Amino acid sequence: MSGFKRSTLRAGVLAVALALGGAGSALAADLRLGLAADVSSLDPHYLNIAPNVAMSAHFFDALVNVDADGKLVPGLATSWKAVDATTWEFKLRQGVKFHDGSDFTAQDVIFSLDRPAALTNSPGPFTAYTRQIVGKKIVDPHTVRLTTAAPYGPMALDVSSIFIVSKKAVEKASTDDFNNGKALVGTGPYKFAGFKRGDRIEAVRNDAYWGGRSAWDKVTFRIIANSAPRLAALLSGDVDAIESVPTADLSRLKRNDKFRFEQKISWRTIFWHLDQQAGPSSFVTDKAGKPLAKNPLHDARVRKAISLAINRKALVERTMEGLAVPASNIVAPGLVGYNAALKVDAYDPAAARKLLAEAGYPDGFALTIHGPNDRYINDEQVVQTVAQFLNRIGIQTKVQTMPLSVYFGKARNGEFSMALLGWGTLAGDFGLRTLVGTPNQATGWGTWNWGKYSNPAVDKLIVSSLGSVDQSKRDGFAKQAAALALGDHAVIPLHHQYATWAMRKGIKYTARTDEFTFAHQFSPE
């Protein structure tokens, strides 16, 4: 479908729905949410991607939770402290019950921390958060100590990513047992009621939840990845709220007093991974289509040229329609490791062409760039826009986009030369370890380092940052690592997204920097 036809369809949907005025029944005790991305698994340790993590938080708790501003708060642990540089102690919440009525225990914590390493078939493992733990000790029924081989500061942040499951319910379970509900026994605010893959997930309130009862008896999560149907579902009253509001319709929607909005600068940074291996790259050729013996993207001058070719101001204002800010870091402003001294690369196509010539490509080369078309705000348009910028400096650029379900697997296998990724993290050293750290299966480093970038000096600074219990020292090392890696254009940041929710009047939601949509944090006005 052409862009004109898509725009016309969207405008027609919006006009009809606005005419209906968001018709629907009065607010009931059931909540219906329109989600923008598919949930591929309900196993909380199987695939570390945001849609799955957000859904797991409804059924499970972690030892440490994260509030709307990205700050750590108590979860199943009421407190934590560093006993020494290699030992962390967590005090467990007492009186917590799993959905089946059994007691939450220290044994469940140990089992849950061990389980990610046991899932050897995971396409996106959680082991980066558990590999550093070399010892686990139950001090008493309500105290657990975790030890590391070397000093390690961000233990609490690590365990905030590991959901606690019932050892009894899960010990012999498969991932399929979670998807059918058999093993989906947590301590979270909702209990499992049904899962129809690609369509909906249903949950009912856990009346015994330690954090207090949700306002909603039942929640239905509708999977509506396409923007126009998701918007239509809100406006017609089929759902009560949606995430990822289509940018093209936001200003018109805001004029309708039957809806309200919540927005926040997201932790998610959108950036490019570039294949940095020296040999031929799959989607780099000369302009006649002949593969090149050497990979131009291996040269830091070429990577810098690509960055200078991108007009981020225009990208944010036009393609993103104001729902983003240009990025110079891989973490959002205000988070640990954000380096304010790093400036957004200026748009300078003349300098970009000069760098290409210095690198031995005065006439450029041909490149196909890849991205998803159903994951990030205007992702397909972002890829198209960047292709236009690269064409202007002599890089003959083609575009291929595809659904996330296909794209991620190919990208992680290194099948692309230049691939778009969005990543959200609450700390710079975490993001750097995962995205640009030298890949190492034994340590879990570089699990999302699609470009295979490797710099021992960057790795050393990340180790120093992660090993600092002192927060100020940790922040300083993380900033140094970011300066070195991004100065090398290990990845090319584009922008930080705004997260936007729209909902019917009568309900409210506190916008979250992590972009997660949590049913239990919606409430009646």
mmCIF file of C-alpha atoms in Angstrom, residues 93 136-137 185 219-220 223 235 263 266 289 304 326 355 406 418 460 495 507:
data_model
loop_
_atom_site.group_PDB
_atom_site.id
_atom_site.type_symbol
_atom_site.label_atom_id
_atom_site.label_comp_id
_atom_site.label_asym_id
_atom_site.label_seq_id
_atom_site.Cartn_x
_atom_site.Cartn_y
_atom_site.Cartn_z
ATOM 1 C CA ARG A 93 9.323 -9.607 51.925
ATOM 2 C CA LYS A 136 24.073 -17.772 46.318
ATOM 3 C CA LYS A 137 23.453 -18.313 50.008
ATOM 4 C CA VAL A 185 2.390 -19.152 38.808
ATOM 5 C CA VAL A 219 -7.684 -7.018 32.058
ATOM 6 C CA THR A 220 -7.629 -7.826 28.358
ATOM 7 C CA ILE A 223 -2.212 -7.121 20.438
ATOM 8 C CA LEU A 235 -11.695 5.854 19.304
ATOM 9 C CA GLN A 263 3.960 11.502 27.692
ATOM 10 C CA SER A 266 11.728 7.365 26.983
ATOM 11 C CA GLY A 289 26.411 -4.825 -7.399
ATOM 12 C CA LYS A 304 31.663 8.762 11.086
ATOM 13 C CA PRO A 326 18.276 13.927 18.838
ATOM 14 C CA LEU A 355 35.810 11.234 5.000
ATOM 15 C CA VAL A 406 11.429 -12.025 11.324
ATOM 16 C CA MET A 418 23.484 -1.909 8.840
ATOM 17 C CA LYS A 460 38.168 -2.206 30.586
ATOM 18 C CA HIS A 495 17.157 9.842 18.770
ATOM 19 C CA ILE A 507 -8.936 6.704 33.698
#
